[in-house]
Coordinates of C-alpha atoms (C1' of nucleotides) in Angstrom, one line a residue:
Chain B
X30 CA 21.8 -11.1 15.5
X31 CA 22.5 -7.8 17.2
X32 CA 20.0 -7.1 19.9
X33 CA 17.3 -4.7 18.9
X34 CA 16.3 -2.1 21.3
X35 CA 12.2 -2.3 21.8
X36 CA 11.5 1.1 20.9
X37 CA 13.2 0.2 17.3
X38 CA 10.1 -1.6 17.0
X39 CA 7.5 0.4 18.4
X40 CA 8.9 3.0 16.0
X41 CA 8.1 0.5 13.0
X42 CA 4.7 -0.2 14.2
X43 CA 3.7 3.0 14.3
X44 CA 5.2 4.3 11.3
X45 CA 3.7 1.2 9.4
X46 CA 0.5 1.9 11.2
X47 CA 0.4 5.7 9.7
X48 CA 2.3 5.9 7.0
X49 CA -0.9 3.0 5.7
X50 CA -3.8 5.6 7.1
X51 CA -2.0 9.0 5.6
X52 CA 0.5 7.9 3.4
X53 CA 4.4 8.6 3.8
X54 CA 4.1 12.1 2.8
X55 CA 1.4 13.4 5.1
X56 CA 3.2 11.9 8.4
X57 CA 5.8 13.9 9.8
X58 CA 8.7 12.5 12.4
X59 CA 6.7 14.3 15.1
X60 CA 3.5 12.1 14.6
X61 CA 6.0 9.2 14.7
X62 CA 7.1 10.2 17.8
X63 CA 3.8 11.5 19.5
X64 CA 2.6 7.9 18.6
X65 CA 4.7 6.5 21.2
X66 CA 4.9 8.8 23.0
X67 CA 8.5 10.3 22.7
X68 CA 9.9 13.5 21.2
X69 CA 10.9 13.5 17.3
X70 CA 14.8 13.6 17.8
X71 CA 15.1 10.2 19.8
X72 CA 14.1 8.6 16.3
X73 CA 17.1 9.2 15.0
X74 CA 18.9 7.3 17.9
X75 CA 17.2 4.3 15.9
X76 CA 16.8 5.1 12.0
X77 CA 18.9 7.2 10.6
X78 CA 16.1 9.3 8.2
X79 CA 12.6 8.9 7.5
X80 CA 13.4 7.9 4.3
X81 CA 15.1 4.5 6.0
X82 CA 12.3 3.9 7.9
X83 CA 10.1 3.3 5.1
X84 CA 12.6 1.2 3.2
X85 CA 12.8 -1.2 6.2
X86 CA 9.4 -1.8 6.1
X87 CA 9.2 -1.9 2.4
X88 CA 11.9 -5.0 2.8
X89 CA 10.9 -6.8 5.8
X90 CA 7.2 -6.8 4.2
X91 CA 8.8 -8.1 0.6
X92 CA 10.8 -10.7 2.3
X93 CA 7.9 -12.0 4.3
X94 CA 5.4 -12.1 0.9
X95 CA 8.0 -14.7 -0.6
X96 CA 8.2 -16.5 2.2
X97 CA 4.6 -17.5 2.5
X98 CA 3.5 -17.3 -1.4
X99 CA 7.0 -18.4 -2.9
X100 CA 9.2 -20.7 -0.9
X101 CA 6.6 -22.9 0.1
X102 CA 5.3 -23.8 -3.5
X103 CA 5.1 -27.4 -4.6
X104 CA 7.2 -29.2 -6.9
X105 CA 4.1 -30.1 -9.1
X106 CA 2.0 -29.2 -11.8
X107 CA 1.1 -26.1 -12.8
X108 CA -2.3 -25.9 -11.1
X109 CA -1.6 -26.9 -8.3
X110 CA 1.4 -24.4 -8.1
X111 CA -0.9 -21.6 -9.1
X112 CA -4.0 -22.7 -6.9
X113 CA -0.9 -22.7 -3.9
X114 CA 0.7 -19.4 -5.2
X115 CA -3.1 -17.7 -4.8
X116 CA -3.7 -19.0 -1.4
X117 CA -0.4 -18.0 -0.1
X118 CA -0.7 -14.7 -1.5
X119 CA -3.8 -13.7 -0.2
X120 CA -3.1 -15.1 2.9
X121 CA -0.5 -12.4 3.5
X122 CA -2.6 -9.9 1.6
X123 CA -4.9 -10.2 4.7
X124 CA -2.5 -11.0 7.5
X125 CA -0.4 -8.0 6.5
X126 CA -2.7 -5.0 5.3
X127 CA -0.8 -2.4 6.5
X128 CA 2.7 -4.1 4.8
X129 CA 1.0 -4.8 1.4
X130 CA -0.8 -0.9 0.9
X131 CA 2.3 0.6 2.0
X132 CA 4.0 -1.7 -0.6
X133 CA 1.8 -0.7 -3.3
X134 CA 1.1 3.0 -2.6
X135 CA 4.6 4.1 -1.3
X136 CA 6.8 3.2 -4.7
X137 CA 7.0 6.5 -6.1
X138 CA 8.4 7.9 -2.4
X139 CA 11.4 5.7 -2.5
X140 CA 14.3 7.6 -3.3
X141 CA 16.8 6.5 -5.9
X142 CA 18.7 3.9 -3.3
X143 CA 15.5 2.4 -1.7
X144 CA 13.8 2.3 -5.0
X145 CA 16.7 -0.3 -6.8
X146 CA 16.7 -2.6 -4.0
X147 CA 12.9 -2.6 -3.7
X148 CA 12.4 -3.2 -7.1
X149 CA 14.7 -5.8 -7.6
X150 CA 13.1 -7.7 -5.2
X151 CA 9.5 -7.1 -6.8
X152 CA 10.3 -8.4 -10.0
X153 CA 11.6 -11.6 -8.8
X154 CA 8.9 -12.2 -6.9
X155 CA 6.3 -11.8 -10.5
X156 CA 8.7 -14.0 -12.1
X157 CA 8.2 -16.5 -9.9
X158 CA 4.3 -16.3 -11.1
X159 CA 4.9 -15.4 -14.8
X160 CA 7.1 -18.8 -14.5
X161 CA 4.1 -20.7 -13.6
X162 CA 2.0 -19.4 -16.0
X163 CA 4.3 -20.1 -19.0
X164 CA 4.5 -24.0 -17.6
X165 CA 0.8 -24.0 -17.6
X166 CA 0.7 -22.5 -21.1
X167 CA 3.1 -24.5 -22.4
X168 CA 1.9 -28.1 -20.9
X169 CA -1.6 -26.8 -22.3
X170 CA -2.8 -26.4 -18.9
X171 CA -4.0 -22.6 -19.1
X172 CA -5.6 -20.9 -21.7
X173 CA -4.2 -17.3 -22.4
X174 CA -2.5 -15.2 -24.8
X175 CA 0.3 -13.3 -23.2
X176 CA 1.9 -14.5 -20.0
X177 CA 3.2 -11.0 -19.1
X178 CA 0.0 -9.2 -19.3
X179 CA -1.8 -12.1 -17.8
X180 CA 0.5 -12.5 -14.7
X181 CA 0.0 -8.4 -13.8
X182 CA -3.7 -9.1 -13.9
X183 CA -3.5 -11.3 -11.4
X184 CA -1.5 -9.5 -9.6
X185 CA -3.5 -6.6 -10.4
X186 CA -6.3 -8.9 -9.1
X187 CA -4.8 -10.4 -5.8
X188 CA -3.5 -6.5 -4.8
X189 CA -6.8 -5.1 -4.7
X190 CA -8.3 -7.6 -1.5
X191 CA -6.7 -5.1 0.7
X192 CA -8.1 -2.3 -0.7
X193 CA -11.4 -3.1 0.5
X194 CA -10.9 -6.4 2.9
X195 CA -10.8 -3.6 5.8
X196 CA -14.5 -3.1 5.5
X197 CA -15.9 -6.2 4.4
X198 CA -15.1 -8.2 7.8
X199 CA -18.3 -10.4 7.1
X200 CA -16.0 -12.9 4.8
X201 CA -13.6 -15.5 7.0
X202 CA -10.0 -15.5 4.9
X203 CA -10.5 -19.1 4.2
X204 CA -13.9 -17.5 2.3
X205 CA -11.8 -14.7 0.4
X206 CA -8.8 -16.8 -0.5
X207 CA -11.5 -19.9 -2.2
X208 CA -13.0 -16.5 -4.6
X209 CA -9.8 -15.9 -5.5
X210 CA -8.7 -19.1 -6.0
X211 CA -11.7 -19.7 -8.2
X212 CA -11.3 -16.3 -9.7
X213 CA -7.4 -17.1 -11.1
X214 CA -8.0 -20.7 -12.0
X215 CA -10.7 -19.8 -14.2
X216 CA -9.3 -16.4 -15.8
X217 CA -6.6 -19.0 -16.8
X218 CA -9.2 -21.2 -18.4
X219 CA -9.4 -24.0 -15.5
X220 CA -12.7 -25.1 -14.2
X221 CA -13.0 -24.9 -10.8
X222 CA -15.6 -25.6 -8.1
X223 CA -15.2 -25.3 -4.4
X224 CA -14.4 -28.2 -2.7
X225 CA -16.3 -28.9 0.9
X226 CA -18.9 -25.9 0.9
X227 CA -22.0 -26.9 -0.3
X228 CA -22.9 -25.2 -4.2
Chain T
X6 CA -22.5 27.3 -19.5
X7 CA -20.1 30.3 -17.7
X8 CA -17.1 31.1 -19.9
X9 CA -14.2 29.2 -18.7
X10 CA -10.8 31.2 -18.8
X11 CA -7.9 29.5 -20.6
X12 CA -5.5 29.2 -17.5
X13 CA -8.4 27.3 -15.3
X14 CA -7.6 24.4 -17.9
X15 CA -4.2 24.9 -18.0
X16 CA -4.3 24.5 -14.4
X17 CA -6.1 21.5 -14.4
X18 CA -3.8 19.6 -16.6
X19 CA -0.3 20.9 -15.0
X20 CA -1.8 19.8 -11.9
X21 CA -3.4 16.4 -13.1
X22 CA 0.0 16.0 -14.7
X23 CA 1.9 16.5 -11.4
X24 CA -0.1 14.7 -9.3
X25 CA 0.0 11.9 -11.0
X26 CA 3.6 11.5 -11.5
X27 CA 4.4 12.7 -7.5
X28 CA 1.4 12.5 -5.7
X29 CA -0.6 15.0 -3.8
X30 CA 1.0 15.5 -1.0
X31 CA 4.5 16.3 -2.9
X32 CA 3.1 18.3 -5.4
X33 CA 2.8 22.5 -4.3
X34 CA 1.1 25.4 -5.8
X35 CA 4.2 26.4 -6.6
X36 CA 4.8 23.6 -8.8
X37 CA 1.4 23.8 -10.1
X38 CA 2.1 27.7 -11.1
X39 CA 5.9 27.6 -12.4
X40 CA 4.3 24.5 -14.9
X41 CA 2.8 27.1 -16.6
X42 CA 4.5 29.9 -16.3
X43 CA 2.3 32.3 -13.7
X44 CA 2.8 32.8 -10.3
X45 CA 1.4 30.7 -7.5
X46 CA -1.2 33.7 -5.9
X47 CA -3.0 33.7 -9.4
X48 CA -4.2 30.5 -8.7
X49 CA -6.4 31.3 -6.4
X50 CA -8.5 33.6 -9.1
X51 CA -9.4 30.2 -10.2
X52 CA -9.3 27.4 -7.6
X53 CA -10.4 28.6 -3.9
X54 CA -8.1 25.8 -2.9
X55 CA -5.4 23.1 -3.7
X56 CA -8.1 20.2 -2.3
X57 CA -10.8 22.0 -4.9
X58 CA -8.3 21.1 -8.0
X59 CA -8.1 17.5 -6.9
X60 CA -12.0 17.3 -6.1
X61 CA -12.7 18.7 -9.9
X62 CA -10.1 16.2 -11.4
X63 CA -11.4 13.1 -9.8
X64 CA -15.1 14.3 -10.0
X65 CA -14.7 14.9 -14.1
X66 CA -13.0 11.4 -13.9
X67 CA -15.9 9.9 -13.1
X68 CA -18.4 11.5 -15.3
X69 CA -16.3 10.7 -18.5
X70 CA -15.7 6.9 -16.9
X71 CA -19.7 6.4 -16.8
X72 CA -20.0 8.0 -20.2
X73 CA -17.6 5.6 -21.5
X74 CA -18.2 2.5 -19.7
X75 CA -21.8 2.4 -18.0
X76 CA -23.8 4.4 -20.2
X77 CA -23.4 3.1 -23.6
X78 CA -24.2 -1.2 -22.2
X79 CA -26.7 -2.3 -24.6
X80 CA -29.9 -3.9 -22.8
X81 CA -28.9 -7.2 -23.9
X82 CA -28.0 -10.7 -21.8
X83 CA -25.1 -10.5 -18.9
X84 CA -22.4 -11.7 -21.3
X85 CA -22.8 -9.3 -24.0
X86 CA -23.0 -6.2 -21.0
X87 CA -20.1 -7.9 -19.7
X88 CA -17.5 -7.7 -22.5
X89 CA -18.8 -4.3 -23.6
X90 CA -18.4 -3.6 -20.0
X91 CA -15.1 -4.1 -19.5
X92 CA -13.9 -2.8 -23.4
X93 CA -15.5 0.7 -22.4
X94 CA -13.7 0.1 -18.6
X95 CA -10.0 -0.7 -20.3
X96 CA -10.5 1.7 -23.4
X97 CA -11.2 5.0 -20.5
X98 CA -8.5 3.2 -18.8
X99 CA -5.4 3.4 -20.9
X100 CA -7.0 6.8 -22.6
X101 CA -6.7 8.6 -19.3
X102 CA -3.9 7.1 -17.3
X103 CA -3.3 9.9 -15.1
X104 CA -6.8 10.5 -14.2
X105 CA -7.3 7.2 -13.1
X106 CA -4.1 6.5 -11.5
X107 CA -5.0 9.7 -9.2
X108 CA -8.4 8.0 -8.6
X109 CA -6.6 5.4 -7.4
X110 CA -4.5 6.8 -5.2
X111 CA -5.5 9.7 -4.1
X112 CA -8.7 8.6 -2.6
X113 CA -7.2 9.2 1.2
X114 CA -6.0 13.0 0.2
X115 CA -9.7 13.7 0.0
X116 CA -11.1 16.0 3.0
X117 CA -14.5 14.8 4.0
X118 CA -16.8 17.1 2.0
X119 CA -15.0 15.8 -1.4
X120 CA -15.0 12.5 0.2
X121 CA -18.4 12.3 0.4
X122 CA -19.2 13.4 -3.1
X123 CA -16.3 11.6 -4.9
X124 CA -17.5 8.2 -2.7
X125 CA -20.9 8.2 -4.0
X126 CA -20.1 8.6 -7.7
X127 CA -17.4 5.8 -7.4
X128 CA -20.3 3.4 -5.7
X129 CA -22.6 3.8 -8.2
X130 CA -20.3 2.8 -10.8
X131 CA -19.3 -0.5 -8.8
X132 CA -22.9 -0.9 -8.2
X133 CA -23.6 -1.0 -12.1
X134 CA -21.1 -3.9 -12.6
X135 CA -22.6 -5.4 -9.4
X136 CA -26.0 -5.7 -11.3
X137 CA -24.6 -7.2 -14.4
X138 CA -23.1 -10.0 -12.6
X139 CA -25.9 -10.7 -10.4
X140 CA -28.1 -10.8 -13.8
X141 CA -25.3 -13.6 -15.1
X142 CA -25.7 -15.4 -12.0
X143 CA -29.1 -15.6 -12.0
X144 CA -29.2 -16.7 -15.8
X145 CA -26.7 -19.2 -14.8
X146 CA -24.5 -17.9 -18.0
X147 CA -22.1 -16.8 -14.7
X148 CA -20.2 -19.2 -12.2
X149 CA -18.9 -17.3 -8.8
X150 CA -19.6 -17.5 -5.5
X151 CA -19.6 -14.0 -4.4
X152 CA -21.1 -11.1 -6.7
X153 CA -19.7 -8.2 -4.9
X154 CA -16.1 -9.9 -4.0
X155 CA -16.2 -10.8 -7.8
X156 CA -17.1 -7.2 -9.0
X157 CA -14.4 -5.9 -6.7
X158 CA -12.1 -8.4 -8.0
X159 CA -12.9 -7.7 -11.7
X160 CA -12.5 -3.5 -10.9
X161 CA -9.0 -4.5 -9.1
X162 CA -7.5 -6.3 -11.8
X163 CA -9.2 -3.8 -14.5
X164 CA -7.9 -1.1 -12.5
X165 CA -3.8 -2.1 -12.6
X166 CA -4.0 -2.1 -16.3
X167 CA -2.5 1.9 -16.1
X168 CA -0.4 0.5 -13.1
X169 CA 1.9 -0.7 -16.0
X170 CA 0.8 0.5 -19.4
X171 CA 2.5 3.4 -19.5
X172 CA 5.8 1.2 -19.6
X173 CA 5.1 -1.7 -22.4
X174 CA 4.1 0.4 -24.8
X175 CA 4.3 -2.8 -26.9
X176 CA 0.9 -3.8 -27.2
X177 CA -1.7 -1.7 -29.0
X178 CA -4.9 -0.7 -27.0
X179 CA -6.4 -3.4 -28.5
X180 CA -4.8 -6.2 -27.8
X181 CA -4.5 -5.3 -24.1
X182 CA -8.6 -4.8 -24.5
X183 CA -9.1 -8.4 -25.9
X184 CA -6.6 -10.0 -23.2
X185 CA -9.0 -8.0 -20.6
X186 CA -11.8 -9.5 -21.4
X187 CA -10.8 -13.0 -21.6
X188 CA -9.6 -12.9 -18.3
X189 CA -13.0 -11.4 -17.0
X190 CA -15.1 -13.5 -18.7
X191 CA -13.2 -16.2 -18.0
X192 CA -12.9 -15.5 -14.8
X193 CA -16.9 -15.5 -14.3
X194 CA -16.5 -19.2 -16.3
X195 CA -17.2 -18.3 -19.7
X196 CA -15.3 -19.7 -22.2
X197 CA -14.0 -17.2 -24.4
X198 CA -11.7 -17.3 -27.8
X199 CA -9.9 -14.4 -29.6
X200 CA -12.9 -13.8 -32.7
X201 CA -10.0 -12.8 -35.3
X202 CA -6.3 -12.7 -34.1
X203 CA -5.0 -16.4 -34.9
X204 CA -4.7 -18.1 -31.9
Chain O
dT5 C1' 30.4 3.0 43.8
dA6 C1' 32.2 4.9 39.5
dA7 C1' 32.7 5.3 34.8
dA8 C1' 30.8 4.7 30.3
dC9 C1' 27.6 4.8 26.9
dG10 C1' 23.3 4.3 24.5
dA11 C1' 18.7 6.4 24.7
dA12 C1' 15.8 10.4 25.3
dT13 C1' 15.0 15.2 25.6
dG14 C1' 13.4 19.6 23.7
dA15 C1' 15.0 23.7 21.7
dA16 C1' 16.8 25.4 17.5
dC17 C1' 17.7 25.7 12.3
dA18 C1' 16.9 26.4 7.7
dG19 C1' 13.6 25.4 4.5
dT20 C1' 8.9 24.7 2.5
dC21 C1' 4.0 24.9 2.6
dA22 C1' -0.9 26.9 1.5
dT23 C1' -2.9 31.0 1.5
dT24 C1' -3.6 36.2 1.7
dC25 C1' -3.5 40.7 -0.2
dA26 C1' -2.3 45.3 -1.7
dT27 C1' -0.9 46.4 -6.1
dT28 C1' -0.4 46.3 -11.0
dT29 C1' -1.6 44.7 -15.6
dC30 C1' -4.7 43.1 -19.0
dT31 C1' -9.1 43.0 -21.6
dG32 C1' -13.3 44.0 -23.5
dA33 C1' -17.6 46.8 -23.3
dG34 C1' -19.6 51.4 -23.8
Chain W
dC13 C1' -10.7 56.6 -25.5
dT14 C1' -12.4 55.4 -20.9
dC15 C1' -12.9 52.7 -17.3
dA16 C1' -14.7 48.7 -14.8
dG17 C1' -13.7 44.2 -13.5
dA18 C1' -11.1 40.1 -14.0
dA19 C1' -6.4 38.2 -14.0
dA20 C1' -1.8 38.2 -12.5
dT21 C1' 1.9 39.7 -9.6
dG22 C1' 5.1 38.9 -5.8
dA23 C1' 6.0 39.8 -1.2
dA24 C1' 4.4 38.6 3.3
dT25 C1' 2.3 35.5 7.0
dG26 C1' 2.2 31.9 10.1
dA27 C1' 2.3 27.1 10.5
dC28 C1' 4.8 23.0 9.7
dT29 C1' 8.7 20.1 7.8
dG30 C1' 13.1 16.8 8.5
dT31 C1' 17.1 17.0 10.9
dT32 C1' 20.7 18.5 14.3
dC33 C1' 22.7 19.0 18.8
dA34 C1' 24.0 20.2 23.5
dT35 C1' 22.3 18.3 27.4
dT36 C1' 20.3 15.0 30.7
dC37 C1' 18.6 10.5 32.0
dG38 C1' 19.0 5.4 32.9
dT39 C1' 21.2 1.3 32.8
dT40 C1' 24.8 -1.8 32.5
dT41 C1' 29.5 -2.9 33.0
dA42 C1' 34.0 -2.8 35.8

DNA sequence: TAAACGAATGAACAGTCATTCATTTCTGAG
DNA sequence: CTCAGAAATGAATGACTGTTCATTCGTTTA
């Protein structure tokens, strides 16, 4: 629990903030710096390269994801494990834009190190998912061929909300996450219609 | 119809080749020109900038993506447009990976004049899936709440197909096709079966 | 008050970038 | 064979990159 000096974190926020707008390889340390308003070599009192920065972010973001989509999920049937999977996912999708495009447009700029340890978290977190699916396929809950393919749709599906959420500020969360909800129920062959709403 | 000199192509693909597999930003002329064989300056006999290569990659994206998926939808009910809809979407899809994975990602590299003209192209094509689901709805053959968070939602998980094709080779072009469009129709609440494929 | 130490400065370093340009080479028409 | 114009060269330009470092500042401990 080592104390963290603030700028540490004004240093994330920033980076997180333009490494989202530009992407990692179009911010330099000196608009890192000029963000908070200090000069590019203090950084390095705080991370060692820019390379760690984005790693950090990459990890706290991961670690986060699985504790609002993953941990929480009950001990129940399939649907209702999927139905809480979507929610919780999308939840963070929208909580954490930043976090999640970073997540999914910044792989390739992880260097060898970063990239292992990112990854390995990634996949556990769609085999948490693809687990699901196969209970639901196998308890003749959902209806679709392949498991593998079928979990990377989703995923596929759930990744894009923040892609456009930004503009779109008419729908409420609770609104976006119920589409989806409907969305992955159904692609796995499970009626579904919205519960309070009227229609 | 101007006679196009050989090395303007070769350009194109060493340069759709590297952006794709490092990204805009990380990719130089340099690059570009050692990948086949000339030196960077002659570039510039054919490309008035770096930007202009990625503007004439994304915009002949496009026009082969309508061609493929937009143009060809026979003038029949929503579900029919639907599936052929999506075949022609995944088929240009998995037959261009790297055009559509610098579509994808690339978007924010884009100064504003490209912007602009890339933008508009990409909008129209949304707006055509838009229209078939709206049609659905109205017929009641559809059941969603939302057309445009559905279209966007359909594109998104459409779209991560080359997000991972490239590595499971496994599964023909096909297959991939037909678990596609299941999920899609599906997903709009029409109950779909495999037509040959046991089970 | 004094010593100590992390944080911040801002200049400097070596390297890379997109682009320009005078020059040379190639190619095809007359 | 000539020669014009396109294509290619390769060195140069000026701006920007991540990182280093001697130095100064600020704050907390003794």
């Amino acid at each position: 629990m080592a104390e963290e000096h603030a700028t540490k974190q004004f240093i994330r926020n920033a980076a997180r903030r333009l490494f989202a707008e530009r992407g990692y390889n179009a911010v330099s340390m000196r608009d890192i710096a000029g963000a908070i308003g200090k000069q590019p070599g203090g950084i390095y009192n705080h991370f060692p390269s820019k390379q760690t920065i984005l790693v950090d972010l990459m990890e706290e973001n991961l670690t986060r994801a699985h504790a609002a989509a993953i941990a929480p999920l009950p001990d129940t049937d399939p649907v209702a494990r999927l139905e809480a999977f979507v929610r919780g996912h999308v939840k963070h999708n929208i909580e954490n834009p930043d976090d999640i495009f970073i997540a999914y447009m910044e792989l390739r700029s992880l260097e060898a190190e970063g990239a292992a340890q990112i990854m390995s978290k990634r996949n556990a977190y769609e085999a948490a998912l693809r687990a699901i699916l196969r209970d639901g396929q196998k308890s003749g809950a959902f209806t679709f061929a392949d498991p593998a393919i079928h979990a990377r749709a989703i995923l596929s599906m759930l990744g894009g909300v923040t892609v456009w959420y930004r503009d779109t500020g008419a729908q409420s969360p609770a609104v976006v996450a119920e589409n989806y909800v409907q969305a992955v129920l159904q692609s796995v062959g499970v009626p579904y219609s919205a519960p309070t709403k009227g229609q």
